[in-house]
Every structure is written in structure tokens, then in C-alpha cells.
Amino acid sequence: MAELLRIYNENPSQKHINKVVETLRNGGLIIYPTDTVYGLGCDITNTSALEKIAQIKGVKLEKANFSFVCEDLSNLSDYVKQIDSATFKVLKRNLPGPFTFILPGNSNLPNVFKKKKTVGIRVPDNAICKSIVSTLGNPIVSTSIYDEDEVLEYTTDPELIKEKWDHLVDLVIDGGYGDNIPSTVVDLTSSQPEVIREGKGSIENL
């Protein structure tokens, strides 16, 4: 059964963040708040945890379109090919924020993603999320638990989320009610930004 752990976004307890990071390092799965909907995540370096998430989502791991949740843009060069200044300006204007940006992946991608040519990058404007990634020391791989077929409260109330995911994950972070609008997904791999999915992020600044 999953543990429900209350963490306050205004001032996340480092003791609680350490507990989350320990769970991640041990190959555990977490559900955590972002600046949009709650996310399902694991340590990017743990292949067995990645496989568990792919299984839950019903996709093949090597074909899965998971996001890499980073603390800030300094993580970019770890997994993304060199980008031009116009692309970097778009990122700088909109991150941290409710966007997923699709960028060209480089040769440092984890082995299971080696065949992927692109990667989705998230830098959520959420203190809990940032603290987790900062303490972990590398990005977490994430996918939204948002489901358009579900009653909305199931994706926003942490206690209901725990009920639903109790036997699938190790830890559910209660960071308060989440949003029910997912991130805006923008493809930056060609000369002009292409909006793949319009969500919470405003497309006026692209």
C-alpha cells in the first residue's frame, strides 16, 4: 500500500523531501504535485522503475513519451542536443511553467530511450517538485495521471488519488488539491514552435 505524505508547497520540509528521494533511489514510484495535474514519476536512472511506469500506462518503454522533469534549464545539456538561441529564448520565457517542450535528444539519454530522437522537458513551477529533483540530483521521468475519462476530482484530490493508486505506487505526496488542466505541449524541433496540445500554459509567449 502507498504511503500518503503531506508536504507544503510554500515551504517543503527537507526531511519529507529526503524520504521521497529515498523512495525514488530505491526504485519506488511516486505521485507528486506539479504546477498542473499530479504526476506519476520515478528516478530517470532506474530502469526497473521505468518499466513499472510503462507497464502501468500500457506502453512499451522504448516507445513511451514520458517527460523529463528538471529543476531548471541547466539540466538541458544532459539530454538535449545543442539548441539555437531562439529556441533557448522560448524556454527561458516560459520555464519554470506549465509547459512540456519537445526537444531533440542527445546521445546521453538513458539506455532504454537511446532510440528516441526527441525528449519532452518539464520544469514545473512548483517548490515540492523542484526540491525533489534538486535533492535527487537528476531528473525524474514523469507522466500525467490526468485521465479525460475520469471524474475530475479523482485527479485533483490527493486522498482520492491514493485510493485509486494505492497498490500501484509506493508514495503519494499530498501537496494540496491539484489542477485538472494538463501542461501545454510544444514541439521545438523545427524552425517554428508547434503546439501539440493546448493546456494550462499560455501560447502567447511562444
GROMACS .gro file of N, CA and C in nm, residues 27-140:
model
  342
   27GLY      N    1   1.407   0.268  -0.622
   27GLY     CA    2   1.327   0.215  -0.734
   27GLY      C    3   1.178   0.229  -0.717
   28GLY      N    4   1.136   0.314  -0.621
   28GLY     CA    5   0.993   0.331  -0.596
   28GLY      C    6   0.928   0.427  -0.694
   29LEU      N    7   0.795   0.418  -0.700
   29LEU     CA    8   0.715   0.509  -0.783
   29LEU      C    9   0.644   0.607  -0.692
   30ILE      N   10   0.638   0.732  -0.733
   30ILE     CA   11   0.570   0.834  -0.655
   30ILE      C   12   0.465   0.905  -0.739
   31ILE      N   13   0.363   0.956  -0.672
   31ILE     CA   14   0.270   1.050  -0.734
   31ILE      C   15   0.291   1.182  -0.662
   32TYR      N   16   0.311   1.287  -0.738
   32TYR     CA   17   0.356   1.414  -0.678
   32TYR      C   18   0.288   1.532  -0.748
   33PRO      N   19   0.279   1.646  -0.680
   33PRO     CA   20   0.216   1.764  -0.740
   33PRO      C   21   0.310   1.837  -0.835
   34THR      N   22   0.253   1.898  -0.936
   34THR     CA   23   0.329   1.987  -1.025
   34THR      C   24   0.253   2.120  -1.029
   35ASP      N   25   0.283   2.203  -1.127
   35ASP     CA   26   0.207   2.327  -1.142
   35ASP      C   27   0.083   2.305  -1.230
   36THR      N   28   0.061   2.179  -1.270
   36THR     CA   29  -0.061   2.146  -1.345
   36THR      C   30  -0.130   2.030  -1.272
   37VAL      N   31  -0.137   1.914  -1.334
   37VAL     CA   32  -0.200   1.798  -1.271
   37VAL      C   33  -0.096   1.720  -1.193
   38TYR      N   34  -0.143   1.629  -1.108
   38TYR     CA   35  -0.050   1.540  -1.038
   38TYR      C   36   0.020   1.449  -1.138
   39GLY      N   37   0.146   1.416  -1.109
   39GLY     CA   38   0.225   1.332  -1.198
   39GLY      C   39   0.266   1.201  -1.133
   40LEU      N   40   0.290   1.100  -1.216
   40LEU     CA   41   0.345   0.972  -1.172
   40LEU      C   42   0.491   0.970  -1.214
   41GLY      N   43   0.582   0.950  -1.118
   41GLY     CA   44   0.724   0.963  -1.154
   41GLY      C   45   0.814   0.860  -1.089
   42CYS      N   46   0.936   0.852  -1.145
   42CYS     CA   47   1.040   0.767  -1.088
   42CYS      C   48   1.176   0.826  -1.124
   43ASP      N   49   1.281   0.769  -1.065
   43ASP     CA   50   1.418   0.812  -1.092
   43ASP      C   51   1.454   0.775  -1.237
   44ILE      N   52   1.502   0.873  -1.312
   44ILE     CA   53   1.536   0.852  -1.453
   44ILE      C   54   1.644   0.745  -1.473
   45THR      N   55   1.723   0.721  -1.368
   45THR     CA   56   1.835   0.626  -1.381
   45THR      C   57   1.797   0.483  -1.342
   46ASN      N   58   1.673   0.462  -1.301
   46ASN     CA   59   1.632   0.329  -1.254
   46ASN      C   60   1.544   0.259  -1.358
   47THR      N   61   1.604   0.166  -1.431
   47THR     CA   62   1.534   0.100  -1.542
   47THR      C   63   1.413   0.020  -1.495
   48SER      N   64   1.425  -0.051  -1.384
   48SER     CA   65   1.311  -0.133  -1.339
   48SER      C   66   1.192  -0.046  -1.301
   49ALA      N   67   1.219   0.072  -1.243
   49ALA     CA   68   1.111   0.165  -1.209
   49ALA      C   69   1.047   0.221  -1.336
   50LEU      N   70   1.131   0.251  -1.435
   50LEU     CA   71   1.079   0.299  -1.564
   50LEU      C   72   0.988   0.194  -1.627
   51GLU      N   73   1.030   0.069  -1.618
   51GLU     CA   74   0.949  -0.039  -1.676
   51GLU      C   75   0.814  -0.053  -1.605
   52LYS      N   76   0.815  -0.031  -1.474
   52LYS     CA   77   0.689  -0.038  -1.398
   52LYS      C   78   0.591   0.069  -1.446
   53ILE      N   79   0.643   0.191  -1.467
   53ILE     CA   80   0.556   0.300  -1.513
   53ILE      C   81   0.501   0.269  -1.653
   54ALA      N   82   0.588   0.219  -1.740
   54ALA     CA   83   0.543   0.184  -1.876
   54ALA      C   84   0.433   0.078  -1.870
   55GLN      N   85   0.450  -0.018  -1.780
   55GLN     CA   86   0.351  -0.125  -1.765
   55GLN      C   87   0.217  -0.068  -1.717
   56ILE      N   88   0.223   0.022  -1.620
   56ILE     CA   89   0.101   0.085  -1.568
   56ILE      C   90   0.029   0.162  -1.680
   57LYS      N   91   0.107   0.231  -1.764
   57LYS     CA   92   0.049   0.312  -1.872
   57LYS      C   93   0.013   0.228  -1.995
   58GLY      N   94   0.055   0.098  -1.993
   58GLY     CA   95   0.022   0.009  -2.105
   58GLY      C   96   0.097   0.041  -2.232
   59VAL      N   97   0.223   0.085  -2.219
   59VAL     CA   98   0.304   0.117  -2.337
   59VAL      C   99   0.439   0.045  -2.329
   60LYS      N  100   0.503   0.028  -2.444
   60LYS     CA  101   0.638  -0.026  -2.445
   60LYS      C  102   0.733   0.085  -2.399
   61LEU      N  103   0.826   0.052  -2.310
   61LEU     CA  104   0.911   0.153  -2.250
   61LEU      C  105   0.989   0.232  -2.355
   62GLU      N  106   1.046   0.165  -2.453
   62GLU     CA  107   1.129   0.234  -2.552
   62GLU      C  108   1.048   0.328  -2.641
   63LYS      N  109   0.915   0.309  -2.643
   63LYS     CA  110   0.830   0.396  -2.726
   63LYS      C  111   0.753   0.498  -2.641
   64ALA      N  112   0.769   0.492  -2.511
   64ALA     CA  113   0.690   0.577  -2.421
   64ALA      C  114   0.731   0.724  -2.434
   65ASN      N  115   0.632   0.811  -2.434
   65ASN     CA  116   0.659   0.956  -2.439
   65ASN      C  117   0.648   1.016  -2.299
   66PHE      N  118   0.743   0.981  -2.215
   66PHE     CA  119   0.747   1.035  -2.081
   66PHE      C  120   0.820   1.169  -2.082
   67SER      N  121   0.787   1.254  -1.986
   67SER     CA  122   0.858   1.382  -1.972
   67SER      C  123   0.975   1.365  -1.877
   68PHE      N  124   1.079   1.445  -1.899
   68PHE     CA  125   1.191   1.452  -1.805
   68PHE      C  126   1.168   1.579  -1.723
   69VAL      N  127   1.146   1.563  -1.592
   69VAL     CA  128   1.121   1.677  -1.505
   69VAL      C  129   1.254   1.724  -1.448
   70CYS      N  130   1.292   1.847  -1.482
   70CYS     CA  131   1.421   1.903  -1.442
   70CYS      C  132   1.401   2.015  -1.340
   71GLU      N  133   1.507   2.043  -1.265
   71GLU     CA  134   1.499   2.151  -1.167
   71GLU      C  135   1.500   2.287  -1.237
   72ASP      N  136   1.585   2.300  -1.339
   72ASP     CA  137   1.594   2.425  -1.416
   72ASP      C  138   1.658   2.394  -1.551
   73LEU      N  139   1.687   2.497  -1.627
   73LEU     CA  140   1.739   2.477  -1.763
   73LEU      C  141   1.885   2.429  -1.765
   74SER      N  142   1.951   2.431  -1.651
   74SER     CA  143   2.091   2.385  -1.650
   74SER      C  144   2.100   2.235  -1.677
   75ASN      N  145   1.990   2.161  -1.658
   75ASN     CA  146   1.988   2.017  -1.688
   75ASN      C  147   1.977   1.986  -1.836
   76LEU      N  148   1.943   2.088  -1.915
   76LEU     CA  149   1.913   2.064  -2.056
   76LEU      C  150   2.023   1.990  -2.131
   77SER      N  151   2.147   2.035  -2.116
   77SER     CA  152   2.256   1.979  -2.196
   77SER      C  153   2.283   1.832  -2.162
   78ASP      N  154   2.228   1.784  -2.049
   78ASP     CA  155   2.246   1.644  -2.013
   78ASP      C  156   2.177   1.552  -2.114
   79TYR      N  157   2.064   1.596  -2.165
   79TYR     CA  158   1.984   1.506  -2.251
   79TYR      C  159   1.942   1.566  -2.385
   80VAL      N  160   1.969   1.695  -2.402
   80VAL     CA  161   1.921   1.764  -2.523
   80VAL      C  162   2.039   1.810  -2.608
   81LYS      N  163   2.026   1.793  -2.740
   81LYS     CA  164   2.129   1.844  -2.832
   81LYS      C  165   2.136   1.995  -2.820
   82GLN      N  166   2.247   2.048  -2.865
   82GLN     CA  167   2.263   2.194  -2.859
   82GLN      C  168   2.150   2.262  -2.936
   83ILE      N  169   2.091   2.362  -2.873
   83ILE     CA  170   1.979   2.432  -2.937
   83ILE      C  171   2.019   2.575  -2.971
   84ASP      N  172   1.948   2.634  -3.067
   84ASP     CA  173   1.984   2.770  -3.107
   84ASP      C  174   1.928   2.871  -3.007
   85SER      N  175   1.972   2.995  -3.021
   85SER     CA  176   1.936   3.098  -2.921
   85SER      C  177   1.786   3.129  -2.924
   86ALA      N  178   1.723   3.121  -3.041
   86ALA     CA  179   1.578   3.149  -3.048
   86ALA      C  180   1.500   3.047  -2.966
   87THR      N  181   1.540   2.920  -2.978
   87THR     CA  182   1.473   2.814  -2.902
   87THR      C  183   1.497   2.833  -2.753
   88PHE      N  184   1.621   2.867  -2.717
   88PHE     CA  185   1.653   2.888  -2.576
   88PHE      C  186   1.571   3.002  -2.517
   89LYS      N  187   1.549   3.107  -2.598
   89LYS     CA  188   1.470   3.222  -2.550
   89LYS      C  189   1.325   3.182  -2.520
   90VAL      N  190   1.270   3.094  -2.605
   90VAL     CA  191   1.133   3.045  -2.582
   90VAL      C  192   1.128   2.971  -2.448
   91LEU      N  193   1.228   2.885  -2.424
   91LEU     CA  194   1.234   2.810  -2.299
   91LEU      C  195   1.246   2.905  -2.180
   92LYS      N  196   1.336   3.002  -2.193
   92LYS     CA  197   1.365   3.096  -2.085
   92LYS      C  198   1.242   3.179  -2.049
   93ARG      N  199   1.164   3.215  -2.153
   93ARG     CA  200   1.043   3.296  -2.131
   93ARG      C  201   0.935   3.218  -2.057
   94ASN      N  202   0.930   3.088  -2.080
   94ASN     CA  203   0.815   3.010  -2.035
   94ASN      C  204   0.841   2.910  -1.922
   95LEU      N  205   0.966   2.894  -1.885
   95LEU     CA  206   1.001   2.800  -1.777
   95LEU      C  207   1.068   2.873  -1.662
   96PRO      N  208   1.044   2.835  -1.535
   96PRO     CA  209   0.950   2.730  -1.496
   96PRO      C  210   0.807   2.769  -1.532
   97GLY      N  211   0.727   2.669  -1.565
   97GLY     CA  212   0.589   2.695  -1.601
   97GLY      C  213   0.520   2.571  -1.653
   98PRO      N  214   0.390   2.583  -1.684
   98PRO     CA  215   0.307   2.468  -1.719
   98PRO      C  216   0.320   2.424  -1.865
   99PHE      N  217   0.444   2.398  -1.905
   99PHE     CA  218   0.472   2.356  -2.043
   99PHE      C  219   0.551   2.226  -2.045
  100THR      N  220   0.532   2.148  -2.150
  100THR     CA  221   0.623   2.039  -2.185
  100THR      C  222   0.680   2.075  -2.321
  101PHE      N  223   0.811   2.092  -2.328
  101PHE     CA  224   0.875   2.126  -2.455
  101PHE      C  225   0.945   2.004  -2.514
  102ILE      N  226   0.911   1.974  -2.639
  102ILE     CA  227   0.974   1.861  -2.708
  102ILE      C  228   1.098   1.913  -2.779
  103LEU      N  229   1.212   1.853  -2.745
  103LEU     CA  230   1.342   1.897  -2.796
  103LEU      C  231   1.420   1.778  -2.850
  104PRO      N  232   1.520   1.804  -2.936
  104PRO     CA  233   1.600   1.693  -2.991
  104PRO      C  234   1.688   1.630  -2.883
  105GLY      N  235   1.677   1.498  -2.866
  105GLY     CA  236   1.755   1.427  -2.765
  105GLY      C  237   1.899   1.405  -2.811
  106ASN      N  238   1.990   1.392  -2.715
  106ASN     CA  239   2.130   1.365  -2.749
  106ASN      C  240   2.170   1.222  -2.711
  107SER      N  241   2.295   1.191  -2.724
  107SER     CA  242   2.341   1.053  -2.702
  107SER      C  243   2.351   1.014  -2.555
  108ASN      N  244   2.325   1.109  -2.464
  108ASN     CA  245   2.333   1.079  -2.321
  108ASN      C  246   2.201   1.027  -2.263
  109LEU      N  247   2.100   1.010  -2.347
  109LEU     CA  248   1.972   0.961  -2.295
  109LEU      C  249   1.992   0.825  -2.229
  110PRO      N  250   1.916   0.796  -2.124
  110PRO     CA  251   1.926   0.663  -2.062
  110PRO      C  252   1.911   0.553  -2.168
  111ASN      N  253   1.978   0.440  -2.144
  111ASN     CA  254   1.983   0.332  -2.244
  111ASN      C  255   1.847   0.295  -2.301
  112VAL      N  256   1.745   0.291  -2.216
  112VAL     CA  257   1.613   0.249  -2.263
  112VAL      C  258   1.552   0.348  -2.362
  113PHE      N  259   1.602   0.471  -2.364
  113PHE     CA  260   1.549   0.573  -2.455
  113PHE      C  261   1.646   0.605  -2.570
  114LYS      N  262   1.750   0.524  -2.587
  114LYS     CA  263   1.855   0.554  -2.686
  114LYS      C  264   1.800   0.575  -2.826
  115LYS      N  265   1.692   0.502  -2.860
  115LYS     CA  266   1.640   0.511  -2.997
  115LYS      C  267   1.550   0.632  -3.019
  116LYS      N  268   1.518   0.702  -2.912
  116LYS     CA  269   1.429   0.818  -2.926
  116LYS      C  270   1.507   0.938  -2.979
  117LYS      N  271   1.447   1.007  -3.073
  117LYS     CA  272   1.513   1.125  -3.132
  117LYS      C  273   1.476   1.253  -3.058
  118THR      N  274   1.368   1.248  -2.981
  118THR     CA  275   1.324   1.368  -2.910
  118THR      C  276   1.298   1.336  -2.763
  119VAL      N  277   1.292   1.442  -2.684
  119VAL     CA  278   1.263   1.426  -2.542
  119VAL      C  279   1.173   1.541  -2.497
  120GLY      N  280   1.079   1.510  -2.407
  120GLY     CA  281   0.991   1.614  -2.353
  120GLY      C  282   1.048   1.666  -2.222
  121ILE      N  283   1.070   1.795  -2.214
  121ILE     CA  284   1.131   1.856  -2.095
  121ILE      C  285   1.026   1.937  -2.019
  122ARG      N  286   1.020   1.914  -1.886
  122ARG     CA  287   0.931   1.991  -1.798
  122ARG      C  288   1.014   2.056  -1.688
  123VAL      N  289   0.985   2.182  -1.659
  123VAL     CA  290   1.041   2.248  -1.540
  123VAL      C  291   0.920   2.312  -1.469
  124PRO      N  292   0.850   2.233  -1.388
  124PRO     CA  293   0.728   2.285  -1.325
  124PRO      C  294   0.758   2.397  -1.225
  125ASP      N  295   0.665   2.492  -1.216
  125ASP     CA  296   0.677   2.600  -1.118
  125ASP      C  297   0.610   2.552  -0.989
  126ASN      N  298   0.678   2.461  -0.922
  126ASN     CA  299   0.624   2.401  -0.800
  126ASN      C  300   0.740   2.368  -0.708
  127ALA      N  301   0.737   2.422  -0.587
  127ALA     CA  302   0.851   2.410  -0.495
  127ALA      C  303   0.877   2.266  -0.452
  128ILE      N  304   0.771   2.187  -0.434
  128ILE     CA  305   0.788   2.046  -0.394
  128ILE      C  306   0.863   1.971  -0.502
  129CYS      N  307   0.815   1.990  -0.623
  129CYS     CA  308   0.875   1.924  -0.740
  129CYS      C  309   1.022   1.962  -0.756
  130LYS      N  310   1.051   2.090  -0.747
  130LYS     CA  311   1.189   2.138  -0.762
  130LYS      C  312   1.279   2.082  -0.653
  131SER      N  313   1.228   2.078  -0.529
  131SER     CA  314   1.306   2.027  -0.417
  131SER      C  315   1.340   1.878  -0.435
  132ILE      N  316   1.243   1.802  -0.486
  132ILE     CA  317   1.267   1.659  -0.509
  132ILE      C  318   1.380   1.639  -0.610
  133VAL      N  319   1.369   1.709  -0.724
  133VAL     CA  320   1.469   1.692  -0.830
  133VAL      C  321   1.605   1.742  -0.786
  134SER      N  322   1.606   1.854  -0.713
  134SER     CA  323   1.731   1.911  -0.665
  134SER      C  324   1.802   1.815  -0.569
  135THR      N  325   1.726   1.757  -0.476
  135THR     CA  326   1.784   1.665  -0.378
  135THR      C  327   1.826   1.534  -0.442
  136LEU      N  328   1.747   1.487  -0.537
  136LEU     CA  329   1.779   1.362  -0.608
  136LEU      C  330   1.908   1.377  -0.689
  137GLY      N  331   1.926   1.495  -0.750
  137GLY     CA  332   2.048   1.521  -0.826
  137GLY      C  333   2.039   1.487  -0.973
  138ASN      N  334   1.924   1.442  -1.018
  138ASN     CA  335   1.898   1.418  -1.161
  138ASN      C  336   1.748   1.425  -1.185
  139PRO      N  337   1.707   1.437  -1.312
  139PRO     CA  338   1.564   1.449  -1.339
  139PRO      C  339   1.485   1.326  -1.297
  140ILE      N  340   1.354   1.343  -1.283
  140ILE     CA  341   1.266   1.228  -1.270
  140ILE      C  342   1.189   1.214  -1.400
   0.00000   0.00000   0.00000
